[in-house]
Amino acid sequence: MSRQRVLITAVVVTIVFIGLAAVLAVIFRPVSTERVESGSIVRQNVLVGSTNPCVQCHANSTPGIVQQYGHSTMAAANVKCEDCHVVAADYPNAIAHEGTYVVNSPTPALCQKCHAREVTQFNASRHGLPAYVAVAGSQNLSETHLAQYLSIAEGQPSPDKSRNAIAALEGDAITRFTCYGCHNIGRPHEDGSAGECQMCHLRHEFSLEQARKPETCNFCHIGPDHPQYEIYTESPHGIAYHTMGHTWNWEAEPGLITVEDIPAATCAICHISGIGAASTTHDVGDRLTWFLFDPVSTRRPAWTDNKVRMQTVCMECHNSNFVNDFYTAADAATERVNEWTQEGEDLRVALMQAGALTAEPFDEPIDFAIYELWHHWGRTAKFGVWMQGPDYAQWHGAYEVLQALAEVREYAVEHLPGYVHPRHAETESGGGSD
Ligand code: HEC
Ligand code: HEC
Ligand code: HEC
Ligand code: HEC
Ligand code: HEC
Ligand code: HEC
Ligand code: HEC
Ligand code: HEC
């Protein structure tokens, strides 16, 4: 072969190869060739050079606040310090300040002027007053707040007072930093409103990216009794977030998120965000079918509608058979955990009635076993099931339930007259072998 022939052959092969590659590229082209490389938008500080007196002076007294607010979309939309902080002289907690009156902690009543829909949805949720009542009880609520609390369709169940016994044992000096650190998300205000939007919208940036990321929920949704963050982290959705999240479009227009922007589920996507056919909600109960936090879970009043709403979210990324099968299996697992926690509850009541437990809460080790059986492990098993965390469903959940149940049963053998341990009950009915 002459060198010329070799050269021509090489050129022809190359041309054919490139042509083929081009055809293949057209055939197997991804749906969209555009991809946001990083969702983090670096915004200008729009307050640089501002002549607003609050801004000018606070650029010296609290530069961090001005700096943060300057980067927010609200500042860019010309919302001013005054819009949230300035109130009438007789407003609850008004402070005389530089010729006007300000509040140092703007409440949802002030956000409501411009965000009525978000505030109404938040008020109808368990993030509102029910979260606060869970710790403080409803006895000290004002008439307006009590009426609002009682009107929340899914707000009532407050199953068990044992945590409140823990709060009482700890005392106010501690609970300010413990229970209330999380449950103040629904705290009532003297101006008649309730809640702390800033628990998710960290002031003063009010960044969508920050509110949407799971770390925001991690402030409260962690720990042995509600390890949703830990479960999420080990789930396929969490893996996608932790490995690929930096490429997602976190600033997508609210209500108009597509799977192109956020291709795997996050806490906010499943519980709050509008994505595809699902609309945004600040009522985090809107998409739930069970009261999973209960010792023995029951259905929510509007559970069939709620289920449709959650499944609408799933179906942005999964097909309907997959989602229906998942729900059938997760319902069955919830009912199985219910059988265990129901047995724990029945034993607790029987032991109480037999005088085998002291009236004093948490004064004996068995009180802790009875409590943790449902409050830590029963819940964790259910959460692990519903949010795809097999290790939590198993080793921090079902396994621990069985262990606690064994302990409570053994205690009943010793302290409850006439109690028959299930393994002996099986023997008596002929099911056993010994
Ligand atoms: C002349 C300077 C100046 C001006 C003008 C000014 N502030 Fe202040 N502001 C301060 C200083 C100083 C503090 C106190 C900071 C401290 O205590 O650490 C303060 C405190 C505050 C506080 C907290 C009040 C508290 O007691 O907790 C708020 C809220 C506030 N300012 C908002 C505003 C708003 C809104 C405006 C515009 C209407 C404004 N400020 C105008 C200087 C100013
Ligand atoms: C969209 C509403 C909003 C706007 C606009 C706003 N703030 Fe605030 N501000 C808040 C919220 C919410 C808090 C948090 C109160 C809390 O956590 O208890 C707060 C707290 C504060 C505090 C007291 C708390 C602290 O950390 O010292 C100061 C001072 C303050 N803001 C100043 C300003 C200034 C100055 C501006 C304008 C540059 C401004 N704010 C704009 C909502 C707003
Ligand atoms: C005077 C009207 C006004 C008040 C009061 C107000 N906001 Fe806003 N807010 C706006 C406007 C306008 C936008 C839209 C900015 C945009 O998307 O361009 C906005 C946007 C937002 C966003 C979305 C940010 C984004 O990037 O899209 C959040 C979150 C928010 N506000 C929270 C709050 C909270 C919390 C309060 C009360 C502490 C509050 N706002 C008070 C007018 C207001
Ligand atoms: C780390 C944040 C955090 C702390 C601290 C905390 N909780 Fe909670 N609590 C939560 C979350 C989150 C839930 C919701 C769990 C769910 O829905 O699955 C919850 C649920 C509850 C519930 C059940 C819901 C209801 O309305 O009845 C009660 C009661 C409760 N907590 C009381 C307390 C008490 C009392 C303390 C202090 C001894 C406390 N919590 C400490 C975050 C916290
Ligand atoms: C549990 C966390 C959480 C709390 C509490 C919360 N938000 Fe939000 N908020 C979010 C998330 C997440 C988004 C982004 C929704 C999305 O992805 O579409 C959001 C979005 C918003 C937006 C932009 C929505 C739009 O459609 O333009 C506003 C305005 C807003 N929140 C106001 C508030 C106000 C006012 C409160 C208090 C009454 C509040 N939020 C409390 C998590 C929260
Ligand atoms: C400051 C603490 C706090 C933060 C931050 C927080 N939550 Fe919660 N959340 C709670 C508490 C407390 C409850 C339980 C309220 C109750 O039932 O009494 C709760 C309950 C819930 C529930 C169950 C509601 C119901 O109807 O039973 C969901 C779902 C939820 N949160 C989702 C989220 C998501 C998603 C985020 C982050 C975007 C988030 N939360 C951020 C404290 C918080
Ligand atoms: C793939 C979607 C998905 C993701 C991601 C997700 N959840 Fe959930 N979550 C669910 C489903 C489904 C349920 C159970 C719904 C039911 O009762 O039908 C649930 C239940 C809950 C509950 C229990 C409410 C109760 O009844 O006690 C809380 C609280 C909660 N999620 C918070 C979170 C938080 C916080 C994150 C992120 C750390 C998160 N979820 C991530 C889908 C999700
Ligand atoms: C925005 C897209 C998106 C949404 C919404 C979404 N998922 Fe997923 N899901 C994913 C991705 C991506 C994976 C990881 C894919 C894989 O495992 O190959 C996944 C994996 C899963 C898995 C594990 C699959 C397996 O093979 O083990 C389950 C179960 C699941 N999702 C259930 C749900 C449920 C239930 C919902 C609604 C409550 C939901 N997902 C919502 C994107 C999503």
PDB file of N, CA, C and O and ligand atoms in Angstrom, residues 217 221 228-229 232 237 265-267 270-271 288-293 300 310 327 383 386-388, ligand 7:
ATOM      1  N   CYS A 217     -33.892  22.231  57.294  1.00  0.00           N
ATOM      2  CA  CYS A 217     -34.801  21.408  58.090  1.00  0.00           C
ATOM      3  C   CYS A 217     -34.023  20.691  59.190  1.00  0.00           C
ATOM      4  O   CYS A 217     -34.565  20.375  60.254  1.00  0.00           O
ATOM      5  N   HIS A 221     -35.316  18.693  62.436  1.00  0.00           N
ATOM      6  CA  HIS A 221     -35.741  17.326  62.095  1.00  0.00           C
ATOM      7  C   HIS A 221     -34.591  16.333  62.161  1.00  0.00           C
ATOM      8  O   HIS A 221     -34.204  15.732  61.166  1.00  0.00           O
ATOM      9  N   GLN A 228     -35.349  12.584  60.478  1.00  0.00           N
ATOM     10  CA  GLN A 228     -35.635  12.701  59.039  1.00  0.00           C
ATOM     11  C   GLN A 228     -34.393  13.131  58.251  1.00  0.00           C
ATOM     12  O   GLN A 228     -34.202  12.681  57.124  1.00  0.00           O
ATOM     13  N   TYR A 229     -33.578  13.977  58.832  1.00  0.00           N
ATOM     14  CA  TYR A 229     -32.393  14.420  58.085  1.00  0.00           C
ATOM     15  C   TYR A 229     -31.408  13.267  57.874  1.00  0.00           C
ATOM     16  O   TYR A 229     -30.881  13.069  56.772  1.00  0.00           O
ATOM     17  N   TYR A 232     -32.830  10.927  55.333  1.00  0.00           N
ATOM     18  CA  TYR A 232     -32.708  11.508  53.988  1.00  0.00           C
ATOM     19  C   TYR A 232     -31.285  11.361  53.456  1.00  0.00           C
ATOM     20  O   TYR A 232     -31.068  11.000  52.305  1.00  0.00           O
ATOM     21  N   HIS A 237     -32.360   9.653  47.279  1.00  0.00           N
ATOM     22  CA  HIS A 237     -32.566  11.084  47.014  1.00  0.00           C
ATOM     23  C   HIS A 237     -31.460  11.913  47.668  1.00  0.00           C
ATOM     24  O   HIS A 237     -30.928  12.848  47.076  1.00  0.00           O
ATOM     25  N   ALA A 265     -35.504  14.275  44.675  1.00  0.00           N
ATOM     26  CA  ALA A 265     -36.338  14.857  45.723  1.00  0.00           C
ATOM     27  C   ALA A 265     -35.499  15.371  46.897  1.00  0.00           C
ATOM     28  O   ALA A 265     -34.487  14.780  47.260  1.00  0.00           O
ATOM     29  N   THR A 266     -35.928  16.497  47.480  1.00  0.00           N
ATOM     30  CA  THR A 266     -35.380  17.010  48.740  1.00  0.00           C
ATOM     31  C   THR A 266     -36.554  17.122  49.713  1.00  0.00           C
ATOM     32  O   THR A 266     -37.712  16.957  49.309  1.00  0.00           O
ATOM     33  N   CYS A 267     -36.256  17.460  50.980  1.00  0.00           N
ATOM     34  CA  CYS A 267     -37.346  17.655  51.955  1.00  0.00           C
ATOM     35  C   CYS A 267     -38.355  18.652  51.395  1.00  0.00           C
ATOM     36  O   CYS A 267     -39.564  18.427  51.423  1.00  0.00           O
ATOM     37  N   CYS A 270     -40.558  17.411  48.413  1.00  0.00           N
ATOM     38  CA  CYS A 270     -41.656  16.513  48.786  1.00  0.00           C
ATOM     39  C   CYS A 270     -42.703  17.190  49.670  1.00  0.00           C
ATOM     40  O   CYS A 270     -43.870  16.844  49.603  1.00  0.00           O
ATOM     41  N   HIS A 271     -42.300  18.139  50.521  1.00  0.00           N
ATOM     42  CA  HIS A 271     -43.246  18.664  51.506  1.00  0.00           C
ATOM     43  C   HIS A 271     -43.704  20.097  51.259  1.00  0.00           C
ATOM     44  O   HIS A 271     -44.696  20.518  51.837  1.00  0.00           O
ATOM     45  N   LEU A 288     -49.593  14.646  53.592  1.00  0.00           N
ATOM     46  CA  LEU A 288     -49.353  13.483  54.470  1.00  0.00           C
ATOM     47  C   LEU A 288     -50.628  12.672  54.702  1.00  0.00           C
ATOM     48  O   LEU A 288     -51.709  13.232  54.850  1.00  0.00           O
ATOM     49  N   THR A 289     -50.493  11.350  54.771  1.00  0.00           N
ATOM     50  CA  THR A 289     -51.666  10.488  54.955  1.00  0.00           C
ATOM     51  C   THR A 289     -51.820   9.970  56.386  1.00  0.00           C
ATOM     52  O   THR A 289     -52.915   9.673  56.828  1.00  0.00           O
ATOM     53  N   TRP A 290     -50.707   9.793  57.113  1.00  0.00           N
ATOM     54  CA  TRP A 290     -50.749   9.244  58.478  1.00  0.00           C
ATOM     55  C   TRP A 290     -50.321  10.313  59.487  1.00  0.00           C
ATOM     56  O   TRP A 290     -49.540  11.202  59.147  1.00  0.00           O
ATOM     57  N   PHE A 291     -50.768  10.151  60.749  1.00  0.00           N
ATOM     58  CA  PHE A 291     -50.130  10.866  61.853  1.00  0.00           C
ATOM     59  C   PHE A 291     -49.002   9.954  62.340  1.00  0.00           C
ATOM     60  O   PHE A 291     -49.172   9.171  63.265  1.00  0.00           O
ATOM     61  N   LEU A 292     -47.856  10.054  61.693  1.00  0.00           N
ATOM     62  CA  LEU A 292     -46.778   9.108  62.015  1.00  0.00           C
ATOM     63  C   LEU A 292     -46.184   9.366  63.397  1.00  0.00           C
ATOM     64  O   LEU A 292     -45.679   8.451  64.041  1.00  0.00           O
ATOM     65  N   PHE A 293     -46.232  10.612  63.893  1.00  0.00           N
ATOM     66  CA  PHE A 293     -45.622  10.907  65.189  1.00  0.00           C
ATOM     67  C   PHE A 293     -46.395  10.297  66.343  1.00  0.00           C
ATOM     68  O   PHE A 293     -45.890  10.206  67.450  1.00  0.00           O
ATOM     69  N   ARG A 300     -54.950  10.725  58.640  1.00  0.00           N
ATOM     70  CA  ARG A 300     -55.307  12.145  58.763  1.00  0.00           C
ATOM     71  C   ARG A 300     -56.685  12.370  58.172  1.00  0.00           C
ATOM     72  O   ARG A 300     -57.099  11.631  57.268  1.00  0.00           O
ATOM     73  N   MET A 310     -49.121  14.334  47.353  1.00  0.00           N
ATOM     74  CA  MET A 310     -47.747  13.820  47.467  1.00  0.00           C
ATOM     75  C   MET A 310     -47.401  12.988  46.233  1.00  0.00           C
ATOM     76  O   MET A 310     -46.318  13.105  45.665  1.00  0.00           O
ATOM     77  N   TYR A 327     -46.432   2.859  48.114  1.00  0.00           N
ATOM     78  CA  TYR A 327     -47.410   3.236  49.149  1.00  0.00           C
ATOM     79  C   TYR A 327     -48.054   2.004  49.797  1.00  0.00           C
ATOM     80  O   TYR A 327     -48.245   1.970  51.013  1.00  0.00           O
ATOM     81  N   PHE A 383     -40.555   6.390  59.841  1.00  0.00           N
ATOM     82  CA  PHE A 383     -39.918   7.433  59.023  1.00  0.00           C
ATOM     83  C   PHE A 383     -38.920   6.802  58.045  1.00  0.00           C
ATOM     84  O   PHE A 383     -38.816   7.222  56.887  1.00  0.00           O
ATOM     85  N   TRP A 386     -40.844   5.354  55.110  1.00  0.00           N
ATOM     86  CA  TRP A 386     -41.474   6.325  54.197  1.00  0.00           C
ATOM     87  C   TRP A 386     -40.462   7.191  53.467  1.00  0.00           C
ATOM     88  O   TRP A 386     -40.751   7.745  52.408  1.00  0.00           O
ATOM     89  N   MET A 387     -39.263   7.367  54.070  1.00  0.00           N
ATOM     90  CA  MET A 387     -38.307   8.253  53.411  1.00  0.00           C
ATOM     91  C   MET A 387     -37.036   7.531  52.972  1.00  0.00           C
ATOM     92  O   MET A 387     -35.980   8.129  52.838  1.00  0.00           O
ATOM     93  N   GLN A 388     -37.172   6.230  52.741  1.00  0.00           N
ATOM     94  CA  GLN A 388     -36.142   5.413  52.076  1.00  0.00           C
ATOM     95  C   GLN A 388     -34.815   5.339  52.815  1.00  0.00           C
ATOM     96  O   GLN A 388     -33.754   5.467  52.207  1.00  0.00           O
TER      97      GLN A 388
HETATM   98  C1  HEC B   7     -39.219  11.474  48.474  1.00  0.00           C
HETATM   99  C2  HEC B   7     -40.012  12.425  49.189  1.00  0.00           C
HETATM  100  C3  HEC B   7     -39.607  12.809  50.593  1.00  0.00           C
HETATM  101  C4  HEC B   7     -38.433  13.386  51.003  1.00  0.00           C
HETATM  102  C5  HEC B   7     -37.212  13.662  50.174  1.00  0.00           C
HETATM  103  C6  HEC B   7     -38.606  13.682  52.401  1.00  0.00           C
HETATM  104  N1  HEC B   7     -39.841  13.283  52.815  1.00  0.00           N
HETATM  105 FE1  HEC B   7     -40.628  13.518  54.640  1.00  0.00          FE
HETATM  106  N2  HEC B   7     -42.159  12.266  54.161  1.00  0.00           N
HETATM  107  C7  HEC B   7     -42.411  11.779  52.900  1.00  0.00           C
HETATM  108  C8  HEC B   7     -43.524  10.871  52.959  1.00  0.00           C
HETATM  109  C9  HEC B   7     -44.105  10.126  51.759  1.00  0.00           C
HETATM  110  C10 HEC B   7     -43.958  10.833  54.320  1.00  0.00           C
HETATM  111  C11 HEC B   7     -45.115  10.043  54.906  1.00  0.00           C
HETATM  112  C12 HEC B   7     -46.361  10.582  54.330  1.00  0.00           C
HETATM  113  C13 HEC B   7     -47.644  10.020  54.836  1.00  0.00           C
HETATM  114  O1  HEC B   7     -47.947  10.056  56.052  1.00  0.00           O
HETATM  115  O2  HEC B   7     -48.407   9.605  53.971  1.00  0.00           O
HETATM  116  C14 HEC B   7     -43.064  11.726  55.043  1.00  0.00           C
HETATM  117  C15 HEC B   7     -43.149  12.010  56.396  1.00  0.00           C
HETATM  118  C16 HEC B   7     -42.465  13.066  57.018  1.00  0.00           C
HETATM  119  C17 HEC B   7     -42.709  13.544  58.356  1.00  0.00           C
HETATM  120  C18 HEC B   7     -43.647  12.901  59.355  1.00  0.00           C
HETATM  121  C19 HEC B   7     -44.911  13.595  59.652  1.00  0.00           C
HETATM  122  C20 HEC B   7     -45.685  12.793  60.698  1.00  0.00           C
HETATM  123  O3  HEC B   7     -46.813  12.381  60.385  1.00  0.00           O
HETATM  124  O4  HEC B   7     -45.170  12.546  61.801  1.00  0.00           O
HETATM  125  C21 HEC B   7     -41.846  14.596  58.574  1.00  0.00           C
HETATM  126  C22 HEC B   7     -41.731  15.426  59.827  1.00  0.00           C
HETATM  127  C23 HEC B   7     -41.042  14.736  57.387  1.00  0.00           C
HETATM  128  N3  HEC B   7     -41.443  13.806  56.463  1.00  0.00           N
HETATM  129  C24 HEC B   7     -40.015  15.672  57.218  1.00  0.00           C
HETATM  130  C25 HEC B   7     -39.023  15.548  56.236  1.00  0.00           C
HETATM  131  C26 HEC B   7     -37.734  16.210  56.256  1.00  0.00           C
HETATM  132  C27 HEC B   7     -37.291  17.188  57.301  1.00  0.00           C
HETATM  133  C28 HEC B   7     -37.053  15.771  55.154  1.00  0.00           C
HETATM  134  C29 HEC B   7     -35.640  16.061  54.747  1.00  0.00           C
HETATM  135  C30 HEC B   7     -34.609  15.899  55.750  1.00  0.00           C
HETATM  136  C31 HEC B   7     -37.944  14.897  54.415  1.00  0.00           C
HETATM  137  N4  HEC B   7     -39.115  14.775  55.110  1.00  0.00           N
HETATM  138  C32 HEC B   7     -37.649  14.309  53.190  1.00  0.00           C
HETATM  139  C33 HEC B   7     -41.710  12.119  51.754  1.00  0.00           C
HETATM  140  C34 HEC B   7     -40.472  12.717  51.744  1.00  0.00           C
END
